Each structure stands twice: as C-alpha cells, then as structure tokens.
Amino acid sequence: MTTTYAVLSEGLEKHYGDVHALRGLDLAVAEGAVCGVLGPNGAGKSTAVRLLTTLTSPDAGSARVAGHDVVREAAAVRAAIGVTGQSTSIDGELSGRQNLRLFARLLRFRGPAGRTRADELLERFGLTEAADRPARTYSGGMRRRLDLAAGLLTRPQVLFLDEPTTGLDPHSRNQIWEAVRELAGRGTTVLLTTQYLEEADQLADDIVLIDRGRAAHRGTPAELKSLIGGYAEVVVAHESALRAAAAVLDRLTGAEPTLDHEHRTIGVVASDPTLTLPRIVRELDAAGVPVIDASLRPPTLDEAFLRLTGRGDVRAPKEPAA
C-alpha cells in the first residue's frame, strides 16, 4: 500500500545569523492524519511551520505541502493550506459574521459564496447565536473557534494549528479538540504544534519530537511512551524508610529514583517490561520497607517528553492545588 503524504520535507535547514534553527529536519505527514509536532522551546517548531507555510525560505533541503514545492510553488501551497496562529486574527469591533465575510472577500470569494460559507462555519462551530455580536464580547474559547473558522473558509487540504488552545479553560479546549477531530474525520490533514502534551496525546495519530533542529523521535503517542517503559511509585510509612525503598527500586530498575520527602514517595522509570507490581512489593517486603501504597503504571506523554529530550527529571504528576 502506497502512502500519500500531505507534508513531506527532507533535510530542511534554516539559519538566523549564528543560530542554527533547523539542522536537517525530515517530516512525513500522511494525508488525513493529525500530526503533533512537539519539542522544547527553541527546538525549531515555529521555524518549521514558517517554512512549510511559505513565510520564509529554507537555506537547504526541500519540502512539499499538498503536493507543491514550498519554494517554487509557494502560491499553490498558500492556496491549499489554512493557518491558525497563537494569537487570533479577529477584529474585535466587527461581529463574528462580519469577520468571516471580510476574510471571505480577502480570499476572493465571488458573489454570495462568501456569505454562504461564513454562515456554514458559524453554524458548524456553534457561533450562530452570537454571530452578530462584536467579537470583543466573545469568550476566549469563542474567539479561538471563530479564528479556526476563518482558517477553514477555503476548505484547506492542510491545516496548520499553532498552539490552538493556549489560555483556554478545559471546556473551551474540549470544544476545539472536537472541532479538530471532525476536520480530520473529513479528510483534512492537521499539523499541530502545542505545549500541551495531553492535547497531542488526545488528538495526534503520529507525533514528531523535534529537538535541536532535528526530528529526534517519531511515532504514535503509545510508541513514544513505550520507549521509556513504565513508572513505579512507592509511598512509605515514614520518611526514614525512603532510602531503603529507593535502594530496592534502584536495584530492580537500574534507574535513579526520585525522592519526595514531603509526601514520602519514591518514583522511578521502569524500562524492564517484565517487571511487575507484585515483584516490587515482594522485594520491598523482603527488605523490611513499610509500604503504604505502590503502583506501576504506563508513563504519561509528559514524562516521555522529558525523558527523551533530557530536559528534566521524569516525575509522577501531582494533583493541582485546590
């Protein structure tokens, strides 16, 4: 079976003075897929998006988007894509309907086609009741949905979403997620850059982890998480037992445990797939460690990200303060 790629790049490089933003970036995003592009700050994500959306040109390498070369056929690329950036492009003094109709005119819709398309998108994104209110009265989630609607006026083959839910509450974020799932279900290819790893875990079919200007790791969310194994955590009865428990976990996993003295917990990455929770409990009991609780769970995408990029200790997530 031959895979057709909506986004394909080979050896992309980009310099800004002495800064080497991209160092040979390879991407391959299948048609109709949602691809999450992740990476630490400064890894090259924004530069990659700027290159793929023709906002700047590469210093070396090549890229094709929707079948068109981003340098030689830039106009064709722009006609085939939609872009929603981190900050909305909405005019707050205009109503939602006026915003979309304005964008439709700028995109050279003819006759009533622009008005019809605007009304379709207002209904699709649940904005019909608020369509004639000034956009400055919209909530953050409504503004992001309106911005996303503006990016879809031309029914793009490829949609670039740059941090689409930054600053949104969980309810608004879920609405954007549902919209992205619907788009992908209808065949739109989505390239998503986000700092919310849960977002990538929820939406992405595949993930490319960019680090230092290159695609360091790629795969499904489950495949990336499997690269670091599981995560074992033990809660002991008193703080004086932490060191003994850490010694047991170190011996079982070969990894350095993380100690939390305040909560009397020890956590460690467990990369051995044969390690089981009963074995951990038996070894702790044999060492005389008084255990209150023990768990062995798959890692989160956050933990995989930290581990794979070497940007910090892998720690179990803590509940947010009430």
Coordinates of C-alpha atoms in Angstrom, one line a residue:
M1 CA 0.0 0.0 0.0
T2 CA 1.4 3.4 -1.1
T3 CA 1.1 6.2 1.4
T4 CA 0.4 9.7 0.1
Y5 CA 2.0 12.5 2.1
A6 CA 0.3 15.9 2.6
V7 CA 3.5 17.3 4.1
L8 CA 6.9 15.9 3.2
S9 CA 10.3 17.5 4.0
E10 CA 13.8 16.3 3.6
G11 CA 16.9 17.9 5.2
L12 CA 15.4 21.3 6.0
E13 CA 17.9 23.8 7.3
K14 CA 17.5 27.3 8.5
H15 CA 20.0 29.8 10.0
Y16 CA 19.4 33.1 11.7
G17 CA 22.8 34.5 12.0
D18 CA 24.8 32.3 14.3
V19 CA 21.6 30.4 15.4
H20 CA 21.1 27.1 13.6
A21 CA 17.3 26.8 14.0
L22 CA 16.8 23.7 11.8
R23 CA 19.6 21.1 11.2
G24 CA 18.2 18.8 8.6
L25 CA 14.5 18.3 9.5
D26 CA 12.7 15.4 7.9
L27 CA 8.9 15.2 8.2
A28 CA 6.4 12.9 6.6
V29 CA 2.7 13.5 7.4
A30 CA 0.1 11.3 5.7
E31 CA -3.0 12.7 4.1
G32 CA -5.9 13.0 6.6
A33 CA -3.7 12.5 9.6
V34 CA -3.3 14.7 12.7
C35 CA 0.5 15.1 13.3
G36 CA 1.6 16.6 16.6
V37 CA 4.9 18.5 16.4
L38 CA 6.4 18.7 19.9
G39 CA 9.7 20.0 21.2
P40 CA 11.3 22.2 23.9
N41 CA 11.3 25.9 23.5
G42 CA 13.9 26.8 20.8
A43 CA 13.8 23.3 19.3
G44 CA 12.7 24.7 15.8
K45 CA 9.0 24.1 15.8
S46 CA 8.0 27.6 14.9
T47 CA 10.7 27.8 12.2
A48 CA 9.5 24.6 10.7
V49 CA 5.9 25.9 10.5
R50 CA 7.1 29.2 8.9
L51 CA 9.0 27.3 6.2
L52 CA 6.1 24.9 5.5
T53 CA 3.6 27.8 5.2
T54 CA 5.9 29.8 2.9
L55 CA 6.5 32.6 5.3
T56 CA 10.3 32.1 4.9
S57 CA 12.5 30.0 2.7
P58 CA 14.9 27.2 3.8
D59 CA 18.7 27.6 3.5
A60 CA 18.9 23.9 2.4
G61 CA 16.7 20.9 1.9
S62 CA 13.3 20.7 0.3
A63 CA 9.6 20.5 1.3
R64 CA 6.3 19.8 -0.4
V65 CA 2.9 20.6 1.1
A66 CA -0.3 19.3 -0.6
G67 CA 2.0 18.2 -3.5
H68 CA 3.6 21.6 -4.1
D69 CA 7.1 22.7 -3.5
V70 CA 7.2 25.4 -0.8
V71 CA 9.8 27.5 -2.7
R72 CA 9.0 27.0 -6.4
E73 CA 5.2 26.8 -6.0
A74 CA 4.6 29.0 -2.9
A75 CA 1.4 30.5 -4.3
A76 CA -0.1 27.0 -4.8
V77 CA 0.9 26.0 -1.3
R78 CA -0.8 29.0 0.2
A79 CA -3.9 28.3 -1.8
A80 CA -4.0 24.7 -0.3
I81 CA -3.5 25.5 3.4
G82 CA -5.1 27.1 6.3
V83 CA -3.1 28.6 9.2
T84 CA -4.3 29.4 12.7
G85 CA -1.6 31.0 14.8
Q86 CA -1.2 31.5 18.6
S87 CA -2.8 34.9 18.6
T88 CA -6.2 35.4 16.9
S89 CA -6.6 37.4 13.8
I90 CA -10.1 38.5 14.7
D91 CA -11.2 42.2 14.7
G92 CA -12.9 42.7 18.0
E93 CA -15.0 45.6 16.7
L94 CA -16.6 43.5 14.0
S95 CA -19.2 40.8 14.6
G96 CA -18.3 37.2 14.1
R97 CA -20.3 37.2 10.9
Q98 CA -18.6 40.4 9.6
N99 CA -15.2 39.0 10.4
L100 CA -15.8 35.8 8.4
R101 CA -17.3 37.8 5.5
L102 CA -14.3 40.1 5.5
F103 CA -11.9 37.2 5.3
A104 CA -14.0 35.7 2.5
R105 CA -13.7 38.9 0.5
L106 CA -9.9 39.0 1.1
L107 CA -9.8 35.4 -0.2
R108 CA -11.7 36.4 -3.3
F109 CA -14.9 34.6 -2.8
R110 CA -17.3 35.7 -5.5
G111 CA -21.0 36.7 -5.2
P112 CA -22.9 35.2 -2.3
A113 CA -20.5 32.3 -1.9
G114 CA -18.5 34.1 0.8
R115 CA -21.7 34.9 2.8
T116 CA -22.9 31.3 2.5
R117 CA -19.6 29.8 3.5
A118 CA -19.4 32.2 6.5
D119 CA -22.8 31.2 7.7
E120 CA -22.0 27.5 7.3
L121 CA -18.9 27.9 9.5
L122 CA -20.7 29.9 12.2
E123 CA -23.3 27.1 12.5
R124 CA -20.6 24.4 12.4
F125 CA -18.7 26.0 15.3
G126 CA -21.7 26.8 17.4
L127 CA -21.5 30.5 16.9
T128 CA -24.8 31.3 15.2
E129 CA -26.5 32.8 18.2
A130 CA -23.5 35.1 18.8
A131 CA -22.8 35.8 15.1
D132 CA -24.0 39.4 15.1
R133 CA -22.3 40.4 18.4
P134 CA -19.0 42.3 18.4
A135 CA -16.2 39.7 18.6
R136 CA -14.7 41.6 21.6
T137 CA -17.7 40.3 23.7
Y138 CA -16.7 36.7 22.9
S139 CA -15.1 34.4 25.4
G140 CA -11.6 33.2 24.7
G141 CA -12.9 29.8 23.5
M142 CA -15.4 31.5 21.2
R143 CA -12.7 33.7 19.7
R144 CA -10.5 30.7 19.1
R145 CA -13.4 28.9 17.4
L146 CA -14.0 31.9 15.2
D147 CA -10.3 32.1 14.4
L148 CA -10.4 28.4 13.4
A149 CA -13.4 29.0 11.3
A150 CA -11.6 31.8 9.4
G151 CA -8.8 29.4 8.7
L152 CA -11.3 27.0 7.1
L153 CA -13.1 29.3 4.7
T154 CA -11.3 27.9 1.7
R155 CA -11.6 24.2 2.8
P156 CA -7.8 23.7 3.1
Q157 CA -6.2 20.4 2.3
V158 CA -3.7 21.0 5.2
L159 CA -4.4 23.0 8.3
F160 CA -1.6 24.3 10.5
L161 CA -2.6 24.8 14.1
D162 CA 0.0 26.6 16.2
E163 CA -0.9 26.4 20.0
P164 CA -4.7 26.4 19.3
T165 CA -5.8 26.1 22.9
T166 CA -3.3 28.3 24.7
G167 CA -5.0 30.1 27.7
L168 CA -8.4 28.3 27.3
D169 CA -10.3 26.7 30.1
P170 CA -10.9 22.9 29.9
H171 CA -14.4 23.2 28.4
S172 CA -13.3 25.5 25.6
R173 CA -10.3 23.3 25.0
N174 CA -12.5 20.3 24.6
Q175 CA -14.6 22.2 22.0
I176 CA -11.5 22.9 19.9
W177 CA -10.5 19.3 20.2
E178 CA -13.8 18.1 18.9
A179 CA -13.5 20.5 16.0
V180 CA -10.1 19.2 15.1
R181 CA -11.3 15.6 15.3
E182 CA -14.2 16.5 13.0
L183 CA -11.8 18.1 10.5
A184 CA -9.5 15.1 10.4
G185 CA -12.5 12.8 10.1
R186 CA -13.5 14.7 6.9
G187 CA -10.0 14.2 5.4
T188 CA -8.2 17.5 6.4
T189 CA -4.6 16.9 7.3
V190 CA -3.7 18.7 10.5
L191 CA -0.2 19.7 11.6
L192 CA -0.5 20.6 15.3
T193 CA 2.2 22.4 17.4
T194 CA 1.4 22.5 21.1
Q195 CA 3.0 22.8 24.5
Y196 CA 0.0 20.8 26.0
L197 CA 1.2 17.3 25.7
E198 CA -2.2 16.0 26.8
E199 CA -3.5 17.7 23.7
A200 CA -1.1 15.9 21.5
D201 CA -1.9 12.6 23.3
Q202 CA -5.6 13.1 22.7
L203 CA -5.5 14.3 19.1
A204 CA -2.4 13.1 17.2
D205 CA -2.2 10.0 15.1
D206 CA 1.5 10.5 15.0
I207 CA 4.0 12.7 16.9
V208 CA 7.3 14.1 15.7
L209 CA 9.5 15.2 18.6
I210 CA 11.9 18.0 17.4
D211 CA 15.0 18.6 19.4
R212 CA 17.9 20.9 18.4
G213 CA 16.5 21.4 14.9
R214 CA 16.1 17.7 14.0
A215 CA 13.3 15.1 14.3
A216 CA 14.7 13.2 17.3
H217 CA 11.8 10.7 17.7
R218 CA 8.6 9.9 15.9
G219 CA 5.7 7.5 16.3
T220 CA 2.3 7.2 17.8
P221 CA 1.8 8.6 21.3
A222 CA 1.8 5.0 22.6
E223 CA 5.0 4.2 20.8
L224 CA 6.8 7.2 22.2
K225 CA 5.6 6.4 25.7
S226 CA 6.8 2.8 25.3
L227 CA 10.3 4.0 24.7
I228 CA 10.8 4.8 28.4
G229 CA 8.9 1.9 29.9
G230 CA 6.6 2.2 32.9
Y231 CA 6.8 4.3 36.0
A232 CA 6.9 2.8 39.5
E233 CA 5.9 4.8 42.6
V234 CA 6.0 3.8 46.2
V235 CA 4.7 5.6 49.3
V236 CA 6.3 4.6 52.6
A237 CA 5.0 4.8 56.1
H238 CA 7.7 7.2 57.4
E239 CA 10.5 9.3 55.9
S240 CA 13.3 7.3 57.4
A241 CA 12.3 4.4 55.0
L242 CA 12.8 6.4 51.9
R243 CA 16.4 5.5 51.4
A244 CA 15.8 1.8 51.8
A245 CA 12.9 1.8 49.4
A246 CA 15.0 3.8 46.9
A247 CA 17.7 1.2 47.1
V248 CA 15.3 -1.6 46.3
L249 CA 13.8 0.3 43.3
D250 CA 17.3 1.2 42.0
R251 CA 18.3 -2.5 42.1
L252 CA 15.1 -3.6 40.3
T253 CA 15.1 -1.0 37.6
G254 CA 18.7 0.2 37.2
A255 CA 17.5 3.8 37.2
E256 CA 18.0 6.5 39.7
P257 CA 14.8 7.0 41.8
T258 CA 13.3 10.4 42.6
L259 CA 12.6 11.0 46.3
D260 CA 9.8 13.3 47.6
H261 CA 10.4 13.7 51.3
E262 CA 7.3 15.8 51.9
H263 CA 5.0 13.1 50.6
R264 CA 7.2 10.1 51.5
T265 CA 7.2 8.9 47.9
I266 CA 9.8 7.4 45.6
G267 CA 9.3 7.3 41.9
V268 CA 11.4 5.7 39.2
V269 CA 11.3 4.9 35.5
A270 CA 10.9 1.1 35.0
S271 CA 12.1 0.3 31.5
D272 CA 12.1 -3.5 32.0
P273 CA 8.8 -4.8 30.5
T274 CA 9.0 -8.0 32.7
L275 CA 8.9 -6.0 36.0
T276 CA 5.6 -6.5 37.8
L277 CA 4.0 -4.8 40.7
P278 CA 3.8 -8.0 42.8
R279 CA 7.6 -8.4 42.4
I280 CA 8.2 -4.8 43.5
V281 CA 6.0 -5.3 46.6
R282 CA 7.7 -8.7 47.5
E283 CA 11.2 -7.1 47.2
L284 CA 10.2 -4.2 49.4
D285 CA 8.7 -6.5 52.0
A286 CA 11.8 -8.7 52.0
A287 CA 13.9 -5.5 52.6
G288 CA 11.7 -4.6 55.6
V289 CA 10.3 -1.4 54.0
P290 CA 7.0 -0.4 55.5
V291 CA 4.9 0.4 52.4
I292 CA 1.6 2.3 52.4
D293 CA 0.9 2.2 48.7
A294 CA 2.7 1.1 45.5
S295 CA 1.9 1.4 41.8
L296 CA 3.3 0.6 38.4
R297 CA 1.7 2.4 35.5
P298 CA 2.4 3.4 31.9
P299 CA 4.2 6.8 31.6
T300 CA 2.4 9.9 30.5
L301 CA 3.4 11.7 27.3
D302 CA 4.8 14.5 29.5
E303 CA 7.2 12.0 31.2
A304 CA 8.2 10.6 27.8
F305 CA 8.9 14.1 26.5
L306 CA 11.1 15.0 29.5
R307 CA 13.0 11.7 29.3
L308 CA 13.5 11.7 25.6
T309 CA 14.6 15.4 25.4
G310 CA 16.7 15.2 28.6
R311 CA 15.0 18.4 29.8
G312 CA 14.5 17.4 33.4
D313 CA 13.7 14.5 35.8
V314 CA 10.8 12.3 35.0
R315 CA 8.4 12.7 37.9
A316 CA 5.0 11.4 38.6
P317 CA 2.4 14.2 38.0
K318 CA 1.0 15.8 41.2
E319 CA -2.6 16.8 41.7
P320 CA -3.1 20.5 41.3
A321 CA -3.8 22.5 44.4
A322 CA -7.4 23.0 45.2

